[in-house]
Amino acid sequence: MSYKCSRCKRDVELDEYGGVRCPYCGHRVLLKERAPDVKDVPVE
């Protein structure tokens, strides 16, 4: 699953044993990448 570090803005791939830290800067806040598609919600 792809995440982005909130400090250095690099893409981070986490494996199941890697922990939750950026391997480049050590920051612990990672942002989940969102899908580029936009959902259309009907309004009644």
JSON list of C-alpha atoms in Angstrom, two decimals:
[
{"chain": "A", "resi": 1, "resn": "MET", "atom": "CA", "xyz": [0.00, 0.00, 0.00]},
{"chain": "A", "resi": 2, "resn": "SER", "atom": "CA", "xyz": [1.35, 3.43, -0.92]},
{"chain": "A", "resi": 3, "resn": "TYR", "atom": "CA", "xyz": [1.74, 6.27, 1.57]},
{"chain": "A", "resi": 4, "resn": "LYS", "atom": "CA", "xyz": [3.39, 9.70, 1.50]},
{"chain": "A", "resi": 5, "resn": "CYS", "atom": "CA", "xyz": [5.54, 11.07, 4.32]},
{"chain": "A", "resi": 6, "resn": "SER", "atom": "CA", "xyz": [4.10, 14.31, 5.70]},
{"chain": "A", "resi": 7, "resn": "ARG", "atom": "CA", "xyz": [7.58, 15.73, 6.41]},
{"chain": "A", "resi": 8, "resn": "CYS", "atom": "CA", "xyz": [9.76, 14.90, 3.39]},
{"chain": "A", "resi": 9, "resn": "LYS", "atom": "CA", "xyz": [6.86, 14.22, 0.92]},
{"chain": "A", "resi": 10, "resn": "ARG", "atom": "CA", "xyz": [8.47, 11.02, -0.42]},
{"chain": "A", "resi": 11, "resn": "ASP", "atom": "CA", "xyz": [6.47, 7.96, -1.44]},
{"chain": "A", "resi": 12, "resn": "VAL", "atom": "CA", "xyz": [6.73, 5.15, 1.12]},
{"chain": "A", "resi": 13, "resn": "GLU", "atom": "CA", "xyz": [5.78, 1.50, 0.66]},
{"chain": "A", "resi": 14, "resn": "LEU", "atom": "CA", "xyz": [5.04, -0.29, 3.93]},
{"chain": "A", "resi": 15, "resn": "ASP", "atom": "CA", "xyz": [5.44, -4.02, 4.37]},
{"chain": "A", "resi": 16, "resn": "GLU", "atom": "CA", "xyz": [3.85, -5.99, 7.19]},
{"chain": "A", "resi": 17, "resn": "TYR", "atom": "CA", "xyz": [7.04, -6.01, 9.31]},
{"chain": "A", "resi": 18, "resn": "GLY", "atom": "CA", "xyz": [8.49, -2.56, 8.53]},
{"chain": "A", "resi": 19, "resn": "GLY", "atom": "CA", "xyz": [6.72, -0.52, 11.18]},
{"chain": "A", "resi": 20, "resn": "VAL", "atom": "CA", "xyz": [5.19, 2.88, 10.66]},
{"chain": "A", "resi": 21, "resn": "ARG", "atom": "CA", "xyz": [8.13, 5.19, 10.00]},
{"chain": "A", "resi": 22, "resn": "CYS", "atom": "CA", "xyz": [9.47, 6.90, 6.92]},
{"chain": "A", "resi": 23, "resn": "PRO", "atom": "CA", "xyz": [12.68, 5.08, 5.93]},
{"chain": "A", "resi": 24, "resn": "TYR", "atom": "CA", "xyz": [14.15, 8.36, 4.59]},
{"chain": "A", "resi": 25, "resn": "CYS", "atom": "CA", "xyz": [13.63, 10.83, 7.46]},
{"chain": "A", "resi": 26, "resn": "GLY", "atom": "CA", "xyz": [12.20, 8.70, 10.32]},
{"chain": "A", "resi": 27, "resn": "HIS", "atom": "CA", "xyz": [8.98, 10.71, 10.62]},
{"chain": "A", "resi": 28, "resn": "ARG", "atom": "CA", "xyz": [5.98, 8.75, 11.97]},
{"chain": "A", "resi": 29, "resn": "VAL", "atom": "CA", "xyz": [3.13, 10.58, 10.19]},
{"chain": "A", "resi": 30, "resn": "LEU", "atom": "CA", "xyz": [2.29, 8.97, 6.85]},
{"chain": "A", "resi": 31, "resn": "LEU", "atom": "CA", "xyz": [-0.59, 10.04, 4.63]},
{"chain": "A", "resi": 32, "resn": "LYS", "atom": "CA", "xyz": [-2.59, 7.47, 2.68]},
{"chain": "A", "resi": 33, "resn": "GLU", "atom": "CA", "xyz": [-2.76, 8.13, -1.06]},
{"chain": "A", "resi": 34, "resn": "ARG", "atom": "CA", "xyz": [-6.27, 8.70, -2.36]},
{"chain": "A", "resi": 35, "resn": "ALA", "atom": "CA", "xyz": [-7.67, 7.37, -5.60]},
{"chain": "A", "resi": 36, "resn": "PRO", "atom": "CA", "xyz": [-7.71, 9.96, -8.42]},
{"chain": "A", "resi": 37, "resn": "ASP", "atom": "CA", "xyz": [-11.33, 9.25, -9.41]},
{"chain": "A", "resi": 38, "resn": "VAL", "atom": "CA", "xyz": [-14.21, 11.49, -8.32]},
{"chain": "A", "resi": 39, "resn": "LYS", "atom": "CA", "xyz": [-17.46, 9.94, -7.19]},
{"chain": "A", "resi": 40, "resn": "ASP", "atom": "CA", "xyz": [-20.77, 11.44, -8.31]},
{"chain": "A", "resi": 41, "resn": "VAL", "atom": "CA", "xyz": [-23.41, 11.46, -5.54]},
{"chain": "A", "resi": 42, "resn": "PRO", "atom": "CA", "xyz": [-27.00, 12.00, -6.68]},
{"chain": "A", "resi": 43, "resn": "VAL", "atom": "CA", "xyz": [-28.87, 14.76, -4.82]},
{"chain": "A", "resi": 44, "resn": "GLU", "atom": "CA", "xyz": [-32.57, 14.33, -4.21]}
]
